[in-house]
CSV table of C-alpha atoms and ligand atoms in Angstrom, one decimal:
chain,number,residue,atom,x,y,z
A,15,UNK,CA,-57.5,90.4,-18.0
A,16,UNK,CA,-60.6,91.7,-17.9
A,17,UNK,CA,-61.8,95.2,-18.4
A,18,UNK,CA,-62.2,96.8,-14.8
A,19,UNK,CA,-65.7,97.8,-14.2
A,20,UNK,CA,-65.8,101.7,-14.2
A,21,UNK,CA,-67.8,104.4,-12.0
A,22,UNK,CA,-67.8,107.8,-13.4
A,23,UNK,CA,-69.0,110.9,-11.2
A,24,UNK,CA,-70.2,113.9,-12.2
A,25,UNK,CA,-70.2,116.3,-8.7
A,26,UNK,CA,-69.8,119.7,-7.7
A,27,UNK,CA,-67.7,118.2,-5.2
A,28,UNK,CA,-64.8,115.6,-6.6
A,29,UNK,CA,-62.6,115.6,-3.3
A,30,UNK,CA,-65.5,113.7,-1.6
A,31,UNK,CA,-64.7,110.7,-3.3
A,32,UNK,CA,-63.3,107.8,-3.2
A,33,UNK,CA,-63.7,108.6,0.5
A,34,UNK,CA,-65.6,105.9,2.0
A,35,UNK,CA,-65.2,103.5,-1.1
A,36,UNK,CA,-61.2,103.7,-0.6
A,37,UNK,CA,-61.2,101.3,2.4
A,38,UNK,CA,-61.9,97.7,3.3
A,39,UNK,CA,-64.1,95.8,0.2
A,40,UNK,CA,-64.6,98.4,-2.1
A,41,UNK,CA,-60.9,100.1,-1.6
A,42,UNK,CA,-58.9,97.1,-1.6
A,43,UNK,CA,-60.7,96.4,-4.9
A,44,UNK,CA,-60.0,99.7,-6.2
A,45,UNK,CA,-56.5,99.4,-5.3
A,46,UNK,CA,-56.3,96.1,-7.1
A,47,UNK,CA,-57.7,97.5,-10.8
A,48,UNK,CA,-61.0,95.3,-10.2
A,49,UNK,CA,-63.4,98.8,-10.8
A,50,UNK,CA,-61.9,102.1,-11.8
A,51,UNK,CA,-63.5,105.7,-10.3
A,52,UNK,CA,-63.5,109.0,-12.1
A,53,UNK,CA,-64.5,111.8,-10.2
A,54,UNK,CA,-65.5,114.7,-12.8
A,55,UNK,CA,-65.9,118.7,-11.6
A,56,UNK,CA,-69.1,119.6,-12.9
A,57,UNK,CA,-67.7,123.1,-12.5
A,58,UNK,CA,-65.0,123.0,-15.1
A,59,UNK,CA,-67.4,123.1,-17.6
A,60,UNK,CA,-69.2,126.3,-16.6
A,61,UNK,CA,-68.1,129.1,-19.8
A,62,UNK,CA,-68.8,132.7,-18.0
A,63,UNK,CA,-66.2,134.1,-16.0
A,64,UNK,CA,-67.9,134.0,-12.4
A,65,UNK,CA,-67.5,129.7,-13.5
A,66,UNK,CA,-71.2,129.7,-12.5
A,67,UNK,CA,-73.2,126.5,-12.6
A,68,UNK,CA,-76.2,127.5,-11.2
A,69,UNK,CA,-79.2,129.7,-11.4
A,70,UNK,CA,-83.0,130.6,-9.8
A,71,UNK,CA,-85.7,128.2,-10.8
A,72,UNK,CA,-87.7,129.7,-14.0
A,73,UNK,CA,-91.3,130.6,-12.3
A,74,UNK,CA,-89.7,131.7,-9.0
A,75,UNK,CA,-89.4,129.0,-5.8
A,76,UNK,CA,-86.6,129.5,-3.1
A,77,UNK,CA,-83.5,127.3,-4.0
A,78,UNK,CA,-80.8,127.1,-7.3
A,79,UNK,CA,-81.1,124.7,-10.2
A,80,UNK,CA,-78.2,123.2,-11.6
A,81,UNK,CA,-77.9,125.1,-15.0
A,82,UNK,CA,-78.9,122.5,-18.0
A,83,UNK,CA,-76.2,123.6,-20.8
A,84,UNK,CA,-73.1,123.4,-17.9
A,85,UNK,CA,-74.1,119.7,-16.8
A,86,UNK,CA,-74.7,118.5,-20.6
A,87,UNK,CA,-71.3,119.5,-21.3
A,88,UNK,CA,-69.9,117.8,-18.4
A,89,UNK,CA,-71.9,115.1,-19.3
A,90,UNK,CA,-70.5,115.0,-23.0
A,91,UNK,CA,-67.0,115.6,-21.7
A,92,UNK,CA,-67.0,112.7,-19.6
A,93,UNK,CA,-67.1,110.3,-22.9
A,94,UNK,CA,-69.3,107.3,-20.8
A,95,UNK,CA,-71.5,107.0,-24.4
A,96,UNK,CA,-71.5,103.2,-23.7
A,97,UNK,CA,-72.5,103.0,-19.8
A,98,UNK,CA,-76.2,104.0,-18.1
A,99,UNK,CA,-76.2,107.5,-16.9
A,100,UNK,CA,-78.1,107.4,-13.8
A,101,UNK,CA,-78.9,111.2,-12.3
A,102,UNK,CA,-79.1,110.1,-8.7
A,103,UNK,CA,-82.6,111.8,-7.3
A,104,UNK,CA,-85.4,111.8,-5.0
A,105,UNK,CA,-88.0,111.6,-7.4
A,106,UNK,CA,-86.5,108.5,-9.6
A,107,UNK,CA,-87.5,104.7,-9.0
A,108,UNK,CA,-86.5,103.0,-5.9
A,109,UNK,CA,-83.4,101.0,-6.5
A,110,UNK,CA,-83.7,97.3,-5.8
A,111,UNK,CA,-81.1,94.5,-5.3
A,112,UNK,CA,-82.4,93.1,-9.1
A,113,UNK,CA,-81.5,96.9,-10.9
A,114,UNK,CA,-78.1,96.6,-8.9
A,115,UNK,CA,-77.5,93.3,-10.0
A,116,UNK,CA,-77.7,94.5,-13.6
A,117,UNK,CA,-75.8,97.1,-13.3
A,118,UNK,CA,-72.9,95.5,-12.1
A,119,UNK,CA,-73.0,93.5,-14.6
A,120,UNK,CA,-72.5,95.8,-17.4
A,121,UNK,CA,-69.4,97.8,-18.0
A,122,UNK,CA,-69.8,100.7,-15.9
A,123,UNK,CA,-72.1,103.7,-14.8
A,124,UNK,CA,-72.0,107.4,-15.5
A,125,UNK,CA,-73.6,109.0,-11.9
A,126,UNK,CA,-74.9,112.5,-12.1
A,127,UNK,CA,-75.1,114.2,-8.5
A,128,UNK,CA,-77.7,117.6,-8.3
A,129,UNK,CA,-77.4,119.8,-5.6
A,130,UNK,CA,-79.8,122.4,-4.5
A,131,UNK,CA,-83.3,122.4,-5.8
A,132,UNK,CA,-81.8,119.6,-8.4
A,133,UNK,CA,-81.5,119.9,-12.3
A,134,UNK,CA,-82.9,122.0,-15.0
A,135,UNK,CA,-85.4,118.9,-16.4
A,136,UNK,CA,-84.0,119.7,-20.1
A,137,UNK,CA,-81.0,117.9,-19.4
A,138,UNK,CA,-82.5,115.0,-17.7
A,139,UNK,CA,-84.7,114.2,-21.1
A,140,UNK,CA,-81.8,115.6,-23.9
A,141,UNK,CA,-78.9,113.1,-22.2
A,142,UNK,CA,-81.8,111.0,-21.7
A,143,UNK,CA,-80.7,110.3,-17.8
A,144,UNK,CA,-82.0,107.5,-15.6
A,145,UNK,CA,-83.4,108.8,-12.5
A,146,UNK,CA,-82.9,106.7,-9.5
A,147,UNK,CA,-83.7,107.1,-5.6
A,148,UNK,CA,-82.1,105.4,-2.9
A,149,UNK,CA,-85.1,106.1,-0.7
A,150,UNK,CA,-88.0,108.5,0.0
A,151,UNK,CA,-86.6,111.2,1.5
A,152,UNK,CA,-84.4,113.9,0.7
A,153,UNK,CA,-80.4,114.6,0.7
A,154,UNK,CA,-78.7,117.3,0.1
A,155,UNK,CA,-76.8,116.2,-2.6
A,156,UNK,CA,-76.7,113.1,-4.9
A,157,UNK,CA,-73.0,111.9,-3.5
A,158,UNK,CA,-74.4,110.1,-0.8
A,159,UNK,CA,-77.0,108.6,-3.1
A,160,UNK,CA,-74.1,107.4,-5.7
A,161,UNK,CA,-71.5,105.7,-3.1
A,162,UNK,CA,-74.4,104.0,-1.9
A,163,UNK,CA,-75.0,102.6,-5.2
A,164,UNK,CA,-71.5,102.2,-5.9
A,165,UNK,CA,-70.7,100.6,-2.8
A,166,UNK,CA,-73.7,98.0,-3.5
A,167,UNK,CA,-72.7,97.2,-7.2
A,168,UNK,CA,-69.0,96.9,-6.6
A,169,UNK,CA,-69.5,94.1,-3.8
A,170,UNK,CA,-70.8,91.8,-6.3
A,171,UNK,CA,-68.2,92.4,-8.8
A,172,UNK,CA,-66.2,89.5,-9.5
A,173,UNK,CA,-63.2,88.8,-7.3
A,174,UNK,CA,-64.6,91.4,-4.5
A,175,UNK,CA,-66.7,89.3,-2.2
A,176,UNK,CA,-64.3,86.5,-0.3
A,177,UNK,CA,-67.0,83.5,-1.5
A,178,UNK,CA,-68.8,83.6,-4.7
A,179,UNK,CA,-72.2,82.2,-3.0
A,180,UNK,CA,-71.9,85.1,0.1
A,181,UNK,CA,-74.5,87.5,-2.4
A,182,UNK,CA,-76.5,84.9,-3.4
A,183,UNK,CA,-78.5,84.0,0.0
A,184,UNK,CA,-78.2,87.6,1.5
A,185,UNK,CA,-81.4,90.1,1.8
A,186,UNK,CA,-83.3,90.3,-1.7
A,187,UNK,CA,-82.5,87.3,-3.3
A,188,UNK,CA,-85.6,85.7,-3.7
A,189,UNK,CA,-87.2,88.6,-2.5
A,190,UNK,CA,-86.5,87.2,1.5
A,191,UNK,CA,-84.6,89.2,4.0
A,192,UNK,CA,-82.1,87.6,5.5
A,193,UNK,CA,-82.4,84.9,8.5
A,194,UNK,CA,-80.4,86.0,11.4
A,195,UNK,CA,-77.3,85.4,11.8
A,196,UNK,CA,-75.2,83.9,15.4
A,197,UNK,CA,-71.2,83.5,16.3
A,198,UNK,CA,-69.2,82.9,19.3
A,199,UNK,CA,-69.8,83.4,22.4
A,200,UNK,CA,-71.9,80.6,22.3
A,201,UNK,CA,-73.8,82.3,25.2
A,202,UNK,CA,-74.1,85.9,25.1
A,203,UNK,CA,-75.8,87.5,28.4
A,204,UNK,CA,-77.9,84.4,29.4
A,205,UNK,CA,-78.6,83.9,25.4
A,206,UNK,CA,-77.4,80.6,23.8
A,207,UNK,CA,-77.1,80.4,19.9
A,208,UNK,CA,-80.3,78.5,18.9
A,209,UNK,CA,-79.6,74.7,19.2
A,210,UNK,CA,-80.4,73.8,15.3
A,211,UNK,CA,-77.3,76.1,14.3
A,212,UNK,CA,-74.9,74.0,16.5
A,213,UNK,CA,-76.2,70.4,16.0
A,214,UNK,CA,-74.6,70.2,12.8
A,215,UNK,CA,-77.5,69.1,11.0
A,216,UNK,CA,-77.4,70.8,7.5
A,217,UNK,CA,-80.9,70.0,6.2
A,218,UNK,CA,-82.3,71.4,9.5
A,219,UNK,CA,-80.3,74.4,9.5
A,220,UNK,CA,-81.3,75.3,5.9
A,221,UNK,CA,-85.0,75.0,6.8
A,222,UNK,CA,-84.9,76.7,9.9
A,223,UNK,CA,-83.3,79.4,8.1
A,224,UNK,CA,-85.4,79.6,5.2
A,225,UNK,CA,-88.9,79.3,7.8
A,226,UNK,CA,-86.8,82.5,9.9
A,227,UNK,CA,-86.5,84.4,6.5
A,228,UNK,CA,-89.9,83.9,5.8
A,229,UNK,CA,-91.1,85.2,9.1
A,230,UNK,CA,-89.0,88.2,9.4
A,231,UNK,CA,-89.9,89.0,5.4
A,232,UNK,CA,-93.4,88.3,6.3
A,233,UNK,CA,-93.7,90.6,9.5
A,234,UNK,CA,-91.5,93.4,8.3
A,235,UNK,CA,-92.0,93.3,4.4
A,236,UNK,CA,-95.4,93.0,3.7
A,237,UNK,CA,-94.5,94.4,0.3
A,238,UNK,CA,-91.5,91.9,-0.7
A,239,UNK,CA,-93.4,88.9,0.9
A,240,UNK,CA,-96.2,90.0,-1.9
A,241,UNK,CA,-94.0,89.5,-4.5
A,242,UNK,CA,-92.5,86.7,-3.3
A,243,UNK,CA,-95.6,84.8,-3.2
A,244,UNK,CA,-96.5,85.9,-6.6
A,245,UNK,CA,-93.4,84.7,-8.0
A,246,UNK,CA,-93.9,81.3,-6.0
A,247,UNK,CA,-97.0,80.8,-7.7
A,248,UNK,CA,-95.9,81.4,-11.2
A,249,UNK,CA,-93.1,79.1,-10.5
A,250,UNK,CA,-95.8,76.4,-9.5
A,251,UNK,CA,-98.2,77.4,-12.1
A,252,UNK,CA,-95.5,76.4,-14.5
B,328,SAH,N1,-85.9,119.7,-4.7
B,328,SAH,C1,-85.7,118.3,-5.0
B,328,SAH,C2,-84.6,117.7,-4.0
B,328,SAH,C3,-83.2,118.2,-4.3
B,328,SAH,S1,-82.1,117.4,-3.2
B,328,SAH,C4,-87.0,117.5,-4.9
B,328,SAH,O1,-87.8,117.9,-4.0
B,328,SAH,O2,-87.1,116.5,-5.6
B,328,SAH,C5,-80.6,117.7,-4.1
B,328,SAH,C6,-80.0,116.6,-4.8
B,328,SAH,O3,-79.7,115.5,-3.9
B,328,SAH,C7,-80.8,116.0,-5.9
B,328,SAH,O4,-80.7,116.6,-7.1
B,328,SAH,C8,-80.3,114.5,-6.0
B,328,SAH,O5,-79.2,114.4,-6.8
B,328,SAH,C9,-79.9,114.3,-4.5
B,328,SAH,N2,-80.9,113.4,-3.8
B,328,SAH,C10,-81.6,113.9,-2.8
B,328,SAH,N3,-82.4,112.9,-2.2
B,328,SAH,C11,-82.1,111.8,-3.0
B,328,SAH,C12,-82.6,110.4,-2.9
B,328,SAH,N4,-83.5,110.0,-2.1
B,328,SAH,N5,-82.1,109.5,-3.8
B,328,SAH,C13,-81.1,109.9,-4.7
B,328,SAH,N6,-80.6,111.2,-4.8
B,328,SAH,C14,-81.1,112.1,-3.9
């Protein structure tokens, strides 16, 4: 038996979770020891009496920063020495299909969630904390940002998706988005399923797929269709 991949969150708000990771995929996987989830109260490690965890910004600013010495001991508490600590925030690097891929593969990840304004930056460089973005805008809190990333690692744990191969073709891989996909009815208001997906010819299905990946990549992902060439080239250039 392996040993179950584990999520560990630090949050101001524990109750939230498992929420929306306790059903279908994620839950029944949960439920079946393949990942384990500790949600950790930030706030039980606050020392004075009013259990405070947060303070003004030094320099002045509107807003309340989460309190440096309170989230380092939550951090130490929460013994996760051998996983990544990721602090989930606006300002860290996008995450991509590739940094989720690698994460799942390892034995776990520590989240930190900031609220407010975010977290006194002494913390961020003493528990020397990944930061990481799900996209550019802003939340109010990084629980949204860690099922999201939870939800995307623990799909491609093994023994979670039905078919091994069903996350290798999807969006990403290869830096394509995915070709679109068709099921019954056969004709849905006036619209058959395009004729190449029902003649049964393999070969043409795959290359009408791959030609549809590469023009939906092309005209909505200028960006991934970059690298993509790129890494074609290289590939060719030997
Ligand atoms: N004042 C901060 C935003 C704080 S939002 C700034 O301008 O950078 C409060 C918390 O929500 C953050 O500490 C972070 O944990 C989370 N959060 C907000 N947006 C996020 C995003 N795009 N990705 C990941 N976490 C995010």
């Amino acid at each position: 038996m392996t040993v179950p991949w584990r999520a560990t969150i630090l949050t101001l708000f524990p109750d939230m979770f498992p929420g929306p990771l306790g059903i279908s995929l994620a839950g029944k996987a949960l439920a079946s020891g393949l990942w384990t989830l500790e949600a950790r109260d930030i706030r039980a490690s606050a020392t004075d009496k009013h259990r405070s965890v947060d303070d003004t910004p030094a320099g002045g600013g509107p807003g309340m920063v989460l309190r440096a010495d309170v989230l380092a001991a939550a951090i130490d508490a929460a013994d996760a020495r051998s996983v990544p600590r990721l602090l989930m925030s606006p300002r860290g690097r996008p995450l991509t299909q590739s940094r989720v891929r690698e994460l799942a593969e390892g034995a776990g990840v520590l989240f930190v969630c900031g609220r407010f304004e975010g977290v006194d930056q002494r913390v961020i460089e003493a528990r020397q904390l990944e930061e990481v973005s799900i996209g550019d805008y802003v939340l109010s809190g990084g629980e949204i940002a860690a099922f999201a990333l939870i939800d995307a690692c623990v799909r491609l744990l093994p023994g979670v998706m039905g078919k091994a191969e069903s996350g290798a073709e999807e969006s990403f891989s290869d830096s394509l988005l995915e070709f679109p996909q068709y099921t019954r009815p056969q004709t849905f208001e006036g619209r058959p399923i395009p004729e190449i997906l029902v003649s049964g010819d393999h070969a043409k299905v795959a290359a009408w797929r791959k030609a549809e990946a590469e023009a939906l990549t092309r005209a909505r992902r200028p960006d991934l269709w970059a690298v993509r060439q790129k890494t074609a080239k290289k590939t060719t250039d030997g």
